[in-house]
mmCIF file of C-alpha atoms in Angstrom:
data_model
loop_
_atom_site.group_PDB
_atom_site.id
_atom_site.type_symbol
_atom_site.label_atom_id
_atom_site.label_comp_id
_atom_site.label_asym_id
_atom_site.label_seq_id
_atom_site.Cartn_x
_atom_site.Cartn_y
_atom_site.Cartn_z
ATOM 1 C CA MET A 21 -3.340 18.760 4.596
ATOM 2 C CA ILE A 22 -4.576 17.525 1.558
ATOM 3 C CA ILE A 23 -8.139 18.879 -0.178
ATOM 4 C CA CYS A 24 -10.259 16.770 -1.788
ATOM 5 C CA ASN A 25 -13.434 18.133 -4.340
ATOM 6 C CA PHE A 26 -16.041 15.543 -5.382
ATOM 7 C CA PRO A 27 -18.443 18.174 -7.496
ATOM 8 C CA ILE A 28 -21.074 15.967 -6.433
ATOM 9 C CA LEU A 29 -20.853 16.994 -3.055
ATOM 10 C CA ASP A 30 -22.053 19.745 -1.669
ATOM 11 C CA GLU A 31 -18.617 21.274 -0.046
ATOM 12 C CA PHE A 32 -14.550 20.613 0.256
ATOM 13 C CA ILE A 33 -13.114 17.934 2.060
ATOM 14 C CA LYS A 34 -10.259 18.755 4.094
ATOM 15 C CA LEU A 35 -7.787 15.227 5.076
ATOM 16 C CA SER A 36 -5.339 16.370 7.891
ATOM 17 C CA PRO A 37 -3.100 13.618 9.004
ATOM 18 C CA ARG A 38 -6.165 11.615 11.339
ATOM 19 C CA ALA A 39 -8.718 9.906 10.535
ATOM 20 C CA THR A 40 -11.843 11.062 7.933
ATOM 21 C CA LEU A 41 -15.124 9.381 8.662
ATOM 22 C CA LEU A 42 -16.781 10.745 5.297
ATOM 23 C CA GLN A 43 -20.272 9.218 5.353
ATOM 24 C CA ILE A 44 -22.845 9.289 2.358
ATOM 25 C CA GLU A 45 -26.081 7.961 3.084
ATOM 26 C CA ASP A 46 -27.643 8.131 -0.235
ATOM 27 C CA MET A 47 -26.901 4.970 -2.494
ATOM 28 C CA ARG A 48 -26.706 6.937 -5.652
ATOM 29 C CA ILE A 49 -24.528 9.144 -4.606
ATOM 30 C CA TYR A 50 -22.448 6.785 -2.549
ATOM 31 C CA SER A 51 -21.865 4.947 -5.483
ATOM 32 C CA GLN A 52 -21.015 7.888 -8.198
ATOM 33 C CA VAL A 53 -18.402 8.347 -5.518
ATOM 34 C CA VAL A 54 -16.997 4.399 -5.211
ATOM 35 C CA CYS A 55 -17.514 4.141 -9.168
ATOM 36 C CA SER A 56 -15.039 7.333 -9.362
ATOM 37 C CA ILE A 57 -12.720 6.006 -7.257
ATOM 38 C CA TYR A 58 -12.153 2.863 -8.716
ATOM 39 C CA GLN A 59 -12.106 4.391 -12.353
ATOM 40 C CA LYS A 60 -9.533 6.940 -11.228
ATOM 41 C CA GLU A 61 -7.480 4.187 -9.027
ATOM 42 C CA ASN A 62 -7.423 2.277 -12.764
ATOM 43 C CA GLY A 63 -6.413 5.004 -15.224
ATOM 44 C CA LEU A 64 -9.894 5.425 -16.767
ATOM 45 C CA GLN A 65 -11.835 8.942 -17.205
ATOM 46 C CA PRO A 66 -14.182 9.369 -13.859
ATOM 47 C CA THR A 67 -17.519 9.307 -14.531
ATOM 48 C CA TYR A 68 -17.512 12.326 -11.648
ATOM 49 C CA PRO A 69 -14.323 13.877 -11.955
ATOM 50 C CA PHE A 70 -12.790 14.535 -8.790
ATOM 51 C CA LEU A 71 -9.542 16.698 -7.276
ATOM 52 C CA LEU A 72 -7.403 15.544 -4.832
ATOM 53 C CA VAL A 73 -4.560 18.615 -4.095
ATOM 54 C CA ASP A 74 -2.457 19.943 -1.637
ATOM 55 C CA GLU A 75 -3.023 22.966 -0.047
ATOM 56 C CA ASN A 76 -1.334 24.526 -2.300
ATOM 57 C CA PHE A 77 -3.741 23.428 -4.368
ATOM 58 C CA LYS A 78 -0.573 21.667 -6.618
ATOM 59 C CA ALA A 79 -1.666 17.448 -7.307
ATOM 60 C CA ILE A 80 -0.770 14.283 -4.827
ATOM 61 C CA ALA A 81 0.588 11.086 -5.392
ATOM 62 C CA GLU A 82 -2.708 8.652 -6.564
ATOM 63 C CA PRO A 83 -4.360 7.656 -3.152
ATOM 64 C CA ILE A 84 -3.855 3.895 -2.329
ATOM 65 C CA THR A 85 -7.805 2.603 -2.061
ATOM 66 C CA ILE A 86 -8.089 -0.256 -0.635
ATOM 67 C CA HIS A 87 -12.254 -1.708 -1.343
ATOM 68 C CA HIS A 88 -11.455 -5.083 0.387
ATOM 69 C CA PRO A 89 -8.820 -5.813 2.883
ATOM 70 C CA LEU A 90 -8.629 -9.364 2.232
ATOM 71 C CA LEU A 91 -7.614 -8.332 -1.444
ATOM 72 C CA PHE A 92 -5.194 -5.899 -0.588
ATOM 73 C CA ASP A 93 -1.761 -7.290 -2.285
ATOM 74 C CA LEU A 94 0.623 -7.186 0.074
ATOM 75 C CA ASN A 95 3.333 -8.090 -1.674
ATOM 76 C CA SER A 96 2.615 -5.469 -4.964
ATOM 77 C CA VAL A 97 5.601 -4.099 -6.833
ATOM 78 C CA THR A 98 5.650 -0.647 -4.818
ATOM 79 C CA LEU A 99 5.325 -2.724 -1.295
ATOM 80 C CA LYS A 100 7.881 -4.973 -2.589
ATOM 81 C CA LYS A 101 10.230 -2.942 -3.401
ATOM 82 C CA LYS A 102 10.297 -0.691 -0.222
ATOM 83 C CA LEU A 103 10.499 -4.054 1.599
ATOM 84 C CA PHE A 104 14.341 -4.640 -0.046
ATOM 85 C CA GLN A 105 15.301 -1.120 0.136
ATOM 86 C CA ARG A 106 14.604 -1.762 4.413
ATOM 87 C CA ILE A 107 16.468 -4.663 4.309
ATOM 88 C CA VAL A 108 19.806 -2.996 2.071
ATOM 89 C CA LEU A 109 19.327 -0.428 5.006
ATOM 90 C CA MET A 110 19.627 -2.593 7.755
ATOM 91 C CA LEU A 111 22.887 -4.504 5.944
ATOM 92 C CA ASP A 112 25.916 -3.062 7.185
ATOM 93 C CA LEU A 113 29.115 -3.429 4.210
ATOM 94 C CA ASP A 114 30.486 -6.633 5.490
ATOM 95 C CA GLU A 115 27.063 -8.205 5.240
ATOM 96 C CA LYS A 116 26.440 -6.741 1.998
ATOM 97 C CA LEU A 117 30.146 -8.233 0.791
ATOM 98 C CA GLU A 118 29.567 -11.612 2.200
ATOM 99 C CA ILE A 119 25.930 -11.731 0.067
ATOM 100 C CA GLU A 120 27.708 -10.830 -3.186
ATOM 101 C CA ARG A 121 30.930 -12.947 -2.714
ATOM 102 C CA ILE A 122 28.482 -16.475 -2.433
ATOM 103 C CA TYR A 123 26.546 -14.793 -5.327
ATOM 104 C CA ASN A 124 30.178 -14.681 -7.379
ATOM 105 C CA GLU A 125 30.337 -18.448 -5.976
ATOM 106 C CA LEU A 126 27.373 -19.472 -7.234
ATOM 107 C CA THR A 127 27.398 -17.612 -10.387
ATOM 108 C CA GLN A 128 31.056 -19.404 -10.724
ATOM 109 C CA TYR A 129 29.796 -22.954 -9.893
ATOM 110 C CA LEU A 130 26.982 -22.569 -13.009
ATOM 111 C CA ASN A 131 29.538 -20.782 -15.406
ATOM 112 C CA HIS A 132 31.992 -23.588 -14.594
ATOM 113 C CA LYS A 133 29.430 -26.889 -14.592
ATOM 114 C CA ILE A 134 26.866 -26.060 -16.035
ATOM 115 C CA LEU A 135 27.427 -23.199 -18.593
ATOM 116 C CA GLU A 136 30.557 -24.316 -19.989
ATOM 117 C CA ASN A 137 28.955 -28.220 -20.994
ATOM 118 C CA LEU A 138 26.216 -26.580 -22.693
ATOM 119 C CA GLU A 139 26.645 -26.476 -26.899
ATOM 120 C CA ILE A 140 23.865 -23.463 -26.463
ATOM 121 C CA PRO A 141 25.484 -19.065 -26.459
ATOM 122 C CA MET A 142 24.471 -18.177 -23.354
ATOM 123 C CA GLU A 143 25.778 -15.602 -20.868
ATOM 124 C CA MET A 144 25.563 -14.989 -17.197
ATOM 125 C CA SER A 145 25.502 -11.584 -14.910
ATOM 126 C CA GLU A 146 28.877 -11.139 -12.688
ATOM 127 C CA SER A 147 27.344 -8.795 -10.958
ATOM 128 C CA CYS A 148 23.372 -8.431 -9.120
ATOM 129 C CA LYS A 149 22.274 -6.074 -7.006
ATOM 130 C CA LEU A 150 20.814 -6.749 -3.847
ATOM 131 C CA GLU A 151 17.272 -6.076 -4.553
ATOM 132 C CA ASP A 152 17.513 -9.122 -7.308
ATOM 133 C CA ILE A 153 18.652 -11.335 -5.359
ATOM 134 C CA PHE A 154 16.554 -11.026 -2.825
ATOM 135 C CA LYS A 155 13.554 -11.273 -5.552
ATOM 136 C CA LEU A 156 14.971 -14.407 -6.621
ATOM 137 C CA LEU A 157 15.381 -15.449 -3.251
ATOM 138 C CA LYS A 158 11.336 -14.813 -3.322
ATOM 139 C CA ILE A 159 11.299 -12.981 -0.735
ATOM 140 C CA THR A 160 8.079 -11.935 0.517
ATOM 141 C CA ILE A 161 5.623 -9.497 2.887
ATOM 142 C CA SER A 162 3.660 -12.751 4.837
ATOM 143 C CA ASP A 163 0.084 -12.697 6.134
ATOM 144 C CA SER A 164 -1.251 -14.812 9.011
ATOM 145 C CA SER A 165 -4.312 -12.435 9.134
ATOM 146 C CA ALA A 166 -7.361 -14.230 10.958
ATOM 147 C CA SER A 167 -9.753 -12.144 10.349
ATOM 148 C CA ILE A 168 -11.147 -8.661 8.216
ATOM 149 C CA PHE A 169 -9.946 -6.661 10.718
ATOM 150 C CA GLU A 170 -6.562 -8.529 11.333
ATOM 151 C CA LYS A 171 -5.671 -7.813 8.252
ATOM 152 C CA SER A 172 -6.577 -4.350 8.289
ATOM 153 C CA GLN A 173 -4.198 -3.353 11.200
ATOM 154 C CA LEU A 174 -1.723 -4.640 9.093
ATOM 155 C CA ILE A 175 -2.099 -2.808 6.247
ATOM 156 C CA LEU A 176 -1.853 0.196 8.085
ATOM 157 C CA SER A 177 0.875 -0.985 9.897
ATOM 158 C CA LEU A 178 2.923 -1.780 6.768
ATOM 159 C CA LEU A 179 2.093 1.432 5.267
ATOM 160 C CA LYS A 180 3.203 3.306 8.053
ATOM 161 C CA GLU A 181 6.193 0.754 8.524
ATOM 162 C CA PHE A 182 7.611 1.814 4.683
ATOM 163 C CA SER A 183 6.423 5.840 5.524
ATOM 164 C CA ILE A 184 4.135 5.676 2.298
ATOM 165 C CA PRO A 185 2.999 9.216 1.941
ATOM 166 C CA ASN A 186 -0.006 8.310 -0.232
ATOM 167 C CA LEU A 187 -3.647 8.659 1.250
ATOM 168 C CA ILE A 188 -5.433 5.848 2.449
ATOM 169 C CA ILE A 189 -9.084 4.644 1.665
ATOM 170 C CA PHE A 190 -11.232 2.375 3.142
ATOM 171 C CA VAL A 191 -14.159 2.186 1.190
ATOM 172 C CA GLY A 192 -17.331 0.411 3.211
ATOM 173 C CA LEU A 193 -14.883 -1.315 6.023
ATOM 174 C CA GLY A 194 -17.548 -0.356 8.528
ATOM 175 C CA SER A 195 -19.658 -3.676 6.969
ATOM 176 C CA LEU A 196 -16.832 -5.817 7.411
ATOM 177 C CA ILE A 197 -15.819 -5.290 11.002
ATOM 178 C CA THR A 198 -17.518 -4.122 14.605
ATOM 179 C CA GLN A 199 -18.190 -0.319 15.589
ATOM 180 C CA GLU A 200 -15.642 -1.734 18.345
ATOM 181 C CA GLU A 201 -13.100 -2.125 15.953
ATOM 182 C CA PHE A 202 -13.697 0.230 13.548
ATOM 183 C CA HIS A 203 -13.791 2.777 16.697
ATOM 184 C CA PHE A 204 -10.063 0.870 17.001
ATOM 185 C CA MET A 205 -8.795 1.433 13.610
ATOM 186 C CA ILE A 206 -9.603 5.153 13.518
ATOM 187 C CA GLU A 207 -7.720 5.700 17.545
ATOM 188 C CA ALA A 208 -4.352 3.508 15.657
ATOM 189 C CA VAL A 209 -4.094 6.151 12.532
ATOM 190 C CA ASN A 210 -4.774 9.282 14.997
ATOM 191 C CA LEU A 211 -1.888 7.522 16.867
ATOM 192 C CA ASN A 212 0.406 7.360 14.098
ATOM 193 C CA GLN A 213 -0.971 10.492 12.324
ATOM 194 C CA GLN A 214 -1.769 8.748 9.155
ATOM 195 C CA GLN A 215 -3.427 10.507 6.379
ATOM 196 C CA VAL A 216 -6.982 7.870 6.156
ATOM 197 C CA LEU A 217 -10.671 8.142 4.779
ATOM 198 C CA PHE A 218 -13.122 5.715 5.630
ATOM 199 C CA LEU A 219 -15.995 6.038 3.514
ATOM 200 C CA GLU A 220 -19.072 4.551 4.510
ATOM 201 C CA ASN A 221 -22.365 4.442 3.414
ATOM 202 C CA ARG A 222 -24.116 3.075 6.515
ATOM 203 C CA PRO A 223 -24.137 5.853 9.279
ATOM 204 C CA LEU A 224 -22.234 4.386 12.262
ATOM 205 C CA GLU A 225 -23.733 5.716 16.211
ATOM 206 C CA SER A 226 -20.939 4.928 17.941
ATOM 207 C CA LEU A 227 -18.648 7.426 15.705
ATOM 208 C CA LYS A 228 -20.782 10.455 15.422
ATOM 209 C CA ASN A 229 -18.230 12.416 17.697
ATOM 210 C CA ILE A 230 -14.844 11.172 16.192
#
């Protein structure tokens, strides 16, 4: 369980591994909360400081905040690192050795055909981590989302697939997708037992009982 304390709100918010819908209809307070989240996310001192702690009141990892799904970077450093780690785990020993053999052949070829013929002192590493090879190959997570709803689903799916435990905060998503789509998102979050806070300003009538 995560405890979220915004001093400008009346009480603590307790977040369990499911969807939590926080509706703040007072635009002034809503704006202050969103601004504080943005400031904290970008390493600034929030105008209205807030706390995120576990049930033992110990600080937790910084939340992943999504202000607009279409602007969310699927190939951030964190997600790319998780992707490369997943690929390495999928490879067996023979496959890893084969990749290393191909890399060694390439370095030997470049060293013999190119580097030795240049009158410039250079060095080339004869060993390379698999993750570095994947980076050189420009392996990325592709995005074929046709809507904001699909991109939101993809974000949640990737964070679940990579077992990223951080609290996820969606800001104003209810204004970007239909209420039926929003309802589906909440059901998916609850099914996957993810900790997600949906921060909304406008009332979502069909979701009051969730």
